[in-house]
C-alpha cells in the first residue's frame, strides 16, 4: 500500500529528531510534534507545487514520498552507525504502575485512543460538513489534479482554509479510498494528548503528566471529533504545538522562532478562528521574550527601549512569516472574491458593543451545562438586564432553543450530554475550568512564588481573552462547542493543576474514575457512527458500524432518507453509461456520497461538476466543458438544464424522489452520436 510510504517517512523522521537530542526524557513526544509540523509544511508545499501544473495525482505524489523515504532511511542508518540513535527506554516515560491514579489514566487514554482509531478506520465518513464541502472539495482537487478554484454551488468548498483538506487529499491519493480520511483528526487527537502533557509538565510539574493526558482524552467534543474528517481538532493540535514552543524555553533562538511561526501558520491554514485564538498566545511570546531579556541583561533605559523594538520587530516578522503557507489560498480568494479571506458567511457580529459579550457568554455556558431552568434565566437576564432580544440575529447565527416552543427546552439540555459531534458539551471540564479560575483569583499571591505558576496564569489569561474576543467578534452558534474546542484543550493544564495540587486524594480519584467512565462511554457511542449503538430516538442515531456495510454507513447518520434516491439516481445515470455528470445542488446539500456511489457503480473513470452556479465562483474556470455533460442530478425542483451538453441535445427528465427531492436529466449519448 502506498499509504505506508507516508507512515514510514513520518516514523523515520521521528527517529531522526530523537537522535538530535539524545538523552532528553521528553524527546519522543517532542519529536512527534516537530515531525508533524515538518510534514504539515511538506504536504502543503507539495500540494500547491503539484497543483501549479496539474500534477496532483498518484504517480507524482508517490514518487516524492518514495524519494524522501530513501533519504530518511539513509539518515536513520547513518545515525545508527554512529550510535547517536539509541533504542527508547520505557523507564524514560516514568510509568509508575504502582500508582492507582496513573493506572486509571494509562488504561483510559489507551482505551479511548484505540476505540476512536477503530471507529475512524471502520466507519465511513458521514459528518454533515464533511459530506457537503470537506470531502467533496478533495474529490474535485483529485479529479482536476489541482487545488485551483472551480465553479461550485457550495462556496465553502473553495473559500475556506484548505490545510486539513490537503492532509486528507494526500491520504486519499495514496490509499485510493477515504478509509483514512478521519485519521487526520485522530492523529491530531493523539498529538493533543501528548502535547498537552508536555505543556502541563512545563507549567505545573512532571507528576501531572498522566493526569493531564486523561483530562484531555476525556473531553467529549474531542472524542467526537477524533472520528470525523472535520478541522476542529487539527486547528486545536497546531495551537497546542504553538503553546508548547512558546513555553518550551525563555531564551528563544532562531529555531524556536521557526517552530512557533510554523505552528501558527499551520493553524491559520486550518481554520479562520486561529486568528482569534492565536493573537493572545503571540502576546504571551512577546511578554516572555521581553521579560527574560530585560531580567537577564539589566541595562539602561535606552537599551531597554531598543530591546523592546527588536522584540516587537521579531513578533511582527513571525506573524507575517506564519501567513506564508496561506498566501496561495488568500491570493485565489482575492482574485475570485476580491477579498483575502473570501466571502462572509454571516458569522461575524454585526455590532460590536457590550451586550453581545455577556449574551454570548451565557449562551455558551448553557450549551455546556445541562441545568434545568438555565435557559429561562438567560432569557430573563436578556430582557431585564441586557435589554436585548436573546435571539437578536445581529449576534446569533442560529436560533437559540428559546426561539422554539418552551416545551422543547428539555431537548436542548439532552443535546449537551448526547454523543453528537456537533452539539455535545463538556460540562465536567467546564466546571473544573471555573474551579481553576476561582483558585487562581483567590490564590494569586501563592502563584507569584514560582515561574511555572506565573506561566500557567499567563496561559489562563490568554485563554480567557480569546474567549471574550470570540464572543465579541463572532455570532453565537448552537454548535459553538466544536468551535471552542481549542480553548477547552488549552485549559487542560489549569484543570490538571487544580486536580493535582488542590483536590484531596479521594476527591481527585473520584474525578478520575468519573472522567474515565465518561471517556470510554463516549468513545464507544458516537451517535452517527457508534461501535455500540445507544437506544436513542434521534433521527441521527445510527446502528452499530460493526453491523453495517461501509456503503450503508455513509447514510446511517443525519441523512438516512437520501440513500434510496441517491442510489436510484446514480443507477439511472449508469444505465445510460454516462461518465460526465452535472450536479445541480443546493448550497448545503450532500455531495460526497454521489462521488462514492459513482465510484462503486462505475467500471471506468468519470467526472462531475456543479452546474447552475449563481454565486461568485461561476467566474472560475470550468472543470470540463459543458458539451461533455450527458446527465445532470438535481435536488432543486425548479432547475432545468439550459445551454448544457451538446448542441440541440434533448434532455429526458425523471423525478426519483419527491421527499427528499431528487431528479435526473439524462440524454442518450450513443443515440446522439449515431444520428450525427
GROMACS .gro file of N, CA, C and O in nm, residues 26-96:
model
  284
   26UNK      N    1   1.193   1.378   2.726
   26UNK     CA    2   1.067   1.407   2.658
   26UNK      C    3   1.081   1.399   2.507
   26UNK      O    4   0.995   1.445   2.436
   27UNK      N    5   1.191   1.341   2.457
   27UNK     CA    6   1.221   1.353   2.315
   27UNK      C    7   1.118   1.285   2.227
   27UNK      O    8   1.098   1.328   2.113
   28UNK      N    9   1.054   1.177   2.272
   28UNK     CA   10   0.958   1.107   2.186
   28UNK      C   11   0.840   1.198   2.152
   28UNK      O   12   0.804   1.212   2.035
   29UNK      N   13   0.779   1.260   2.251
   29UNK     CA   14   0.666   1.350   2.224
   29UNK      C   15   0.712   1.476   2.151
   29UNK      O   16   0.645   1.525   2.061
   30UNK      N   17   0.828   1.526   2.189
   30UNK     CA   18   0.884   1.643   2.122
   30UNK      C   19   0.912   1.612   1.975
   30UNK      O   20   0.882   1.692   1.886
   31UNK      N   21   0.968   1.493   1.949
   31UNK     CA   22   0.997   1.453   1.812
   31UNK      C   23   0.869   1.436   1.730
   31UNK      O   24   0.865   1.468   1.611
   32UNK      N   25   0.764   1.382   1.793
   32UNK     CA   26   0.636   1.367   1.724
   32UNK      C   27   0.583   1.504   1.680
   32UNK      O   28   0.537   1.522   1.566
   33UNK      N   29   0.588   1.601   1.770
   33UNK     CA   30   0.537   1.734   1.739
   33UNK      C   31   0.617   1.798   1.626
   33UNK      O   32   0.561   1.851   1.528
   34UNK      N   33   0.749   1.792   1.635
   34UNK     CA   34   0.833   1.853   1.531
   34UNK      C   35   0.814   1.784   1.397
   34UNK      O   36   0.807   1.850   1.292
   35UNK      N   37   0.805   1.652   1.399
   35UNK     CA   38   0.786   1.578   1.274
   35UNK      C   39   0.652   1.614   1.210
   35UNK      O   40   0.642   1.630   1.087
   36UNK      N   41   0.549   1.625   1.292
   36UNK     CA   42   0.417   1.659   1.237
   36UNK      C   43   0.417   1.798   1.174
   36UNK      O   44   0.354   1.820   1.070
   37UNK      N   45   0.489   1.891   1.234
   37UNK     CA   46   0.499   2.025   1.176
   37UNK      C   47   0.573   2.021   1.043
   37UNK      O   48   0.530   2.082   0.944
   38UNK      N   49   0.683   1.947   1.040
   38UNK     CA   50   0.760   1.935   0.915
   38UNK      C   51   0.673   1.875   0.805
   38UNK      O   52   0.670   1.924   0.691
   39UNK      N   53   0.599   1.770   0.837
   39UNK     CA   54   0.518   1.705   0.736
   39UNK      C   55   0.394   1.787   0.701
   39UNK      O   56   0.345   1.781   0.588
   40UNK      N   57   0.345   1.865   0.796
   40UNK     CA   58   0.237   1.957   0.763
   40UNK      C   59   0.282   2.058   0.658
   40UNK      O   60   0.212   2.083   0.559
   41UNK      N   61   0.402   2.112   0.676
   41UNK     CA   62   0.457   2.208   0.579
   41UNK      C   63   0.486   2.140   0.446
   41UNK      O   64   0.453   2.192   0.338
   42UNK      N   65   0.547   2.021   0.451
   42UNK     CA   66   0.580   1.949   0.328
   42UNK      C   67   0.456   1.919   0.245
   42UNK      O   68   0.456   1.937   0.122
   43UNK      N   69   0.350   1.876   0.311
   43UNK     CA   70   0.228   1.841   0.239
   43UNK      C   71   0.165   1.964   0.176
   43UNK      O   72   0.116   1.960   0.061
   44UNK      N   73   0.165   2.076   0.248
   44UNK     CA   74   0.110   2.199   0.191
   44UNK      C   75   0.190   2.243   0.070
   44UNK      O   76   0.133   2.273  -0.037
   45UNK      N   77   0.322   2.246   0.083
   45UNK     CA   78   0.408   2.289  -0.028
   45UNK      C   79   0.397   2.193  -0.146
   45UNK      O   80   0.386   2.235  -0.262
   46UNK      N   81   0.397   2.062  -0.117
   46UNK     CA   82   0.386   1.963  -0.225
   46UNK      C   83   0.254   1.976  -0.299
   46UNK      O   84   0.250   1.972  -0.423
   47UNK      N   85   0.145   1.992  -0.224
   47UNK     CA   86   0.013   2.002  -0.286
   47UNK      C   87   0.004   2.126  -0.375
   47UNK      O   88  -0.045   2.119  -0.489
   48UNK      N   89   0.052   2.239  -0.325
   48UNK     CA   90   0.048   2.361  -0.404
   48UNK      C   91   0.140   2.351  -0.526
   48UNK      O   92   0.104   2.396  -0.636
   49UNK      N   93   0.258   2.292  -0.508
   49UNK     CA   94   0.354   2.282  -0.619
   49UNK      C   95   0.300   2.192  -0.730
   49UNK      O   96   0.308   2.226  -0.849
   50UNK      N   97   0.246   2.076  -0.694
   50UNK     CA   98   0.192   1.986  -0.795
   50UNK      C   99   0.068   2.044  -0.862
   50UNK      O  100   0.040   2.015  -0.979
   51UNK      N  101  -0.006   2.125  -0.788
   51UNK     CA  102  -0.126   2.186  -0.845
   51UNK      C  103  -0.092   2.289  -0.952
   51UNK      O  104  -0.173   2.317  -1.041
   52UNK      N  105   0.028   2.344  -0.943
   52UNK     CA  106   0.068   2.452  -1.034
   52UNK      C  107   0.062   2.407  -1.180
   52UNK      O  108   0.022   2.482  -1.268
   53UNK      N  109   0.103   2.282  -1.206
   53UNK     CA  110   0.097   2.230  -1.343
   53UNK      C  111   0.005   2.108  -1.355
   53UNK      O  112   0.029   2.019  -1.436
   54UNK      N  113  -0.097   2.105  -1.269
   54UNK     CA  114  -0.200   1.999  -1.274
   54UNK      C  115  -0.137   1.860  -1.265
   54UNK      O  116  -0.166   1.771  -1.346
   55UNK      N  117  -0.053   1.841  -1.164
   55UNK     CA  118   0.014   1.712  -1.145
   55UNK      C  119  -0.019   1.649  -1.011
   55UNK      O  120   0.056   1.564  -0.962
   56UNK      N  121  -0.130   1.689  -0.950
   56UNK     CA  122  -0.168   1.634  -0.821
   56UNK      C  123  -0.234   1.498  -0.843
   56UNK      O  124  -0.356   1.483  -0.841
   57UNK      N  125  -0.151   1.397  -0.865
   57UNK     CA  126  -0.201   1.262  -0.892
   57UNK      C  127  -0.106   1.160  -0.832
   57UNK      O  128   0.000   1.194  -0.780
   58UNK      N  129  -0.144   1.034  -0.840
   58UNK     CA  130  -0.078   0.929  -0.764
   58UNK      C  131   0.070   0.916  -0.794
   58UNK      O  132   0.153   0.908  -0.702
   59UNK      N  133   0.108   0.912  -0.920
   59UNK     CA  134   0.249   0.887  -0.954
   59UNK      C  135   0.339   0.998  -0.902
   59UNK      O  136   0.448   0.969  -0.849
   60UNK      N  137   0.297   1.123  -0.914
   60UNK     CA  138   0.381   1.234  -0.868
   60UNK      C  139   0.394   1.233  -0.716
   60UNK      O  140   0.504   1.250  -0.661
   61UNK      N  141   0.282   1.212  -0.648
   61UNK     CA  142   0.284   1.211  -0.502
   61UNK      C  143   0.367   1.093  -0.451
   61UNK      O  144   0.450   1.107  -0.361
   62UNK      N  145   0.343   0.975  -0.507
   62UNK     CA  146   0.416   0.855  -0.463
   62UNK      C  147   0.565   0.869  -0.491
   62UNK      O  148   0.649   0.825  -0.410
   63UNK      N  149   0.601   0.931  -0.602
   63UNK     CA  150   0.744   0.949  -0.634
   63UNK      C  151   0.811   1.038  -0.531
   63UNK      O  152   0.923   1.010  -0.486
   64UNK      N  153   0.743   1.145  -0.492
   64UNK     CA  154   0.802   1.236  -0.392
   64UNK      C  155   0.826   1.164  -0.260
   64UNK      O  156   0.935   1.171  -0.202
   65UNK      N  157   0.724   1.093  -0.212
   65UNK     CA  158   0.739   1.026  -0.083
   65UNK      C  159   0.837   0.910  -0.090
   65UNK      O  160   0.903   0.877   0.010
   66UNK      N  161   0.850   0.848  -0.205
   66UNK     CA  162   0.949   0.741  -0.220
   66UNK      C  163   1.091   0.796  -0.212
   66UNK      O  164   1.177   0.738  -0.144
   67UNK      N  165   1.114   0.908  -0.278
   67UNK     CA  166   1.247   0.969  -0.272
   67UNK      C  167   1.279   1.016  -0.130
   67UNK      O  168   1.392   0.999  -0.082
   68UNK      N  169   1.180   1.073  -0.064
   68UNK     CA  170   1.203   1.120   0.072
   68UNK      C  171   1.229   1.002   0.167
   68UNK      O  172   1.313   1.012   0.258
   69UNK      N  173   1.158   0.892   0.145
   69UNK     CA  174   1.180   0.775   0.230
   69UNK      C  175   1.321   0.720   0.211
   69UNK      O  176   1.385   0.678   0.309
   70UNK      N  177   1.370   0.721   0.089
   70UNK     CA  178   1.508   0.675   0.065
   70UNK      C  179   1.607   0.763   0.140
   70UNK      O  180   1.703   0.714   0.202
   71UNK      N  181   1.585   0.894   0.136
   71UNK     CA  182   1.672   0.987   0.208
   71UNK      C  183   1.663   0.966   0.358
   71UNK      O  184   1.766   0.960   0.427
   72UNK      N  185   1.542   0.953   0.410
   72UNK     CA  186   1.525   0.932   0.554
   72UNK      C  187   1.586   0.801   0.600
   72UNK      O  188   1.646   0.793   0.708
   73UNK      N  189   1.569   0.696   0.520
   73UNK     CA  190   1.626   0.566   0.556
   73UNK      C  191   1.778   0.575   0.564
   73UNK      O  192   1.840   0.518   0.655
   74UNK      N  193   1.839   0.647   0.471
   74UNK     CA  194   1.984   0.663   0.473
   74UNK      C  195   2.028   0.740   0.597
   74UNK      O  196   2.128   0.705   0.661
   75UNK      N  197   1.952   0.842   0.634
   75UNK     CA  198   1.988   0.921   0.752
   75UNK      C  199   1.973   0.838   0.880
   75UNK      O  200   2.057   0.845   0.969
   76UNK      N  201   1.865   0.760   0.889
   76UNK     CA  202   1.846   0.676   1.007
   76UNK      C  203   1.958   0.573   1.017
   76UNK      O  204   2.013   0.547   1.125
   77UNK      N  205   1.994   0.513   0.903
   77UNK     CA  206   2.105   0.417   0.903
   77UNK      C  207   2.234   0.481   0.948
   77UNK      O  208   2.312   0.420   1.024
   78UNK      N  209   2.257   0.603   0.904
   78UNK     CA  210   2.379   0.674   0.944
   78UNK      C  211   2.378   0.702   1.094
   78UNK      O  212   2.482   0.691   1.161
   79UNK      N  213   2.263   0.737   1.148
   79UNK     CA  214   2.253   0.764   1.292
   79UNK      C  215   2.280   0.639   1.373
   79UNK      O  216   2.348   0.643   1.476
   80UNK      N  217   2.226   0.526   1.328
   80UNK     CA  218   2.251   0.401   1.399
   80UNK      C  219   2.399   0.364   1.391
   80UNK      O  220   2.458   0.316   1.488
   81UNK      N  221   2.459   0.387   1.274
   81UNK     CA  222   2.600   0.353   1.258
   81UNK      C  223   2.687   0.435   1.350
   81UNK      O  224   2.787   0.386   1.406
   82UNK      N  225   2.648   0.561   1.372
   82UNK     CA  226   2.726   0.648   1.462
   82UNK      C  227   2.681   0.634   1.607
   82UNK      O  228   2.730   0.707   1.693
   83UNK      N  229   2.586   0.545   1.632
   83UNK     CA  230   2.534   0.520   1.766
   83UNK      C  231   2.473   0.645   1.831
   83UNK      O  232   2.470   0.658   1.953
   84UNK      N  233   2.425   0.738   1.747
   84UNK     CA  234   2.358   0.856   1.802
   84UNK      C  235   2.209   0.832   1.819
   84UNK      O  236   2.138   0.915   1.874
   85UNK      N  237   2.163   0.715   1.770
   85UNK     CA  238   2.023   0.680   1.785
   85UNK      C  239   2.014   0.553   1.866
   85UNK      O  240   2.043   0.444   1.818
   86UNK      N  241   1.978   0.565   1.993
   86UNK     CA  242   1.970   0.451   2.083
   86UNK      C  243   1.824   0.407   2.098
   86UNK      O  244   1.732   0.488   2.084
   87UNK      N  245   1.803   0.280   2.125
   87UNK     CA  246   1.664   0.234   2.147
   87UNK      C  247   1.599   0.310   2.262
   87UNK      O  248   1.665   0.344   2.360
   88UNK      N  249   1.470   0.335   2.248
   88UNK     CA  250   1.398   0.405   2.353
   88UNK      C  251   1.387   0.318   2.478
   88UNK      O  252   1.368   0.197   2.469
   89UNK      N  253   1.400   0.379   2.592
   89UNK     CA  254   1.386   0.307   2.718
   89UNK      C  255   1.252   0.340   2.781
   89UNK      O  256   1.219   0.456   2.798
   90UNK      N  257   1.179   0.236   2.816
   90UNK     CA  258   1.047   0.258   2.872
   90UNK      C  259   1.051   0.335   3.002
   90UNK      O  260   0.960   0.410   3.033
   91UNK      N  261   1.161   0.320   3.078
   91UNK     CA  262   1.165   0.390   3.205
   91UNK      C  263   1.175   0.541   3.185
   91UNK      O  264   1.146   0.618   3.276
   92UNK      N  265   1.214   0.583   3.065
   92UNK     CA  266   1.220   0.727   3.039
   92UNK      C  267   1.082   0.790   3.039
   92UNK      O  268   1.069   0.911   3.048
   93UNK      N  269   0.979   0.707   3.024
   93UNK     CA  270   0.844   0.760   3.027
   93UNK      C  271   0.791   0.775   3.169
   93UNK      O  272   0.683   0.826   3.190
   94UNK      N  273   0.871   0.726   3.266
   94UNK     CA  274   0.834   0.741   3.407
   94UNK      C  275   0.697   0.682   3.438
   94UNK      O  276   0.613   0.744   3.500
   95UNK      N  277   0.671   0.564   3.390
   95UNK     CA  278   0.546   0.498   3.425
   95UNK      C  279   0.555   0.451   3.570
   95UNK      O  280   0.645   0.378   3.608
   96UNK      N  281   0.461   0.491   3.649
   96UNK     CA  282   0.454   0.445   3.788
   96UNK      C  283   0.332   0.355   3.800
   96UNK      O  284   0.223   0.396   3.838
   0.00000   0.00000   0.00000
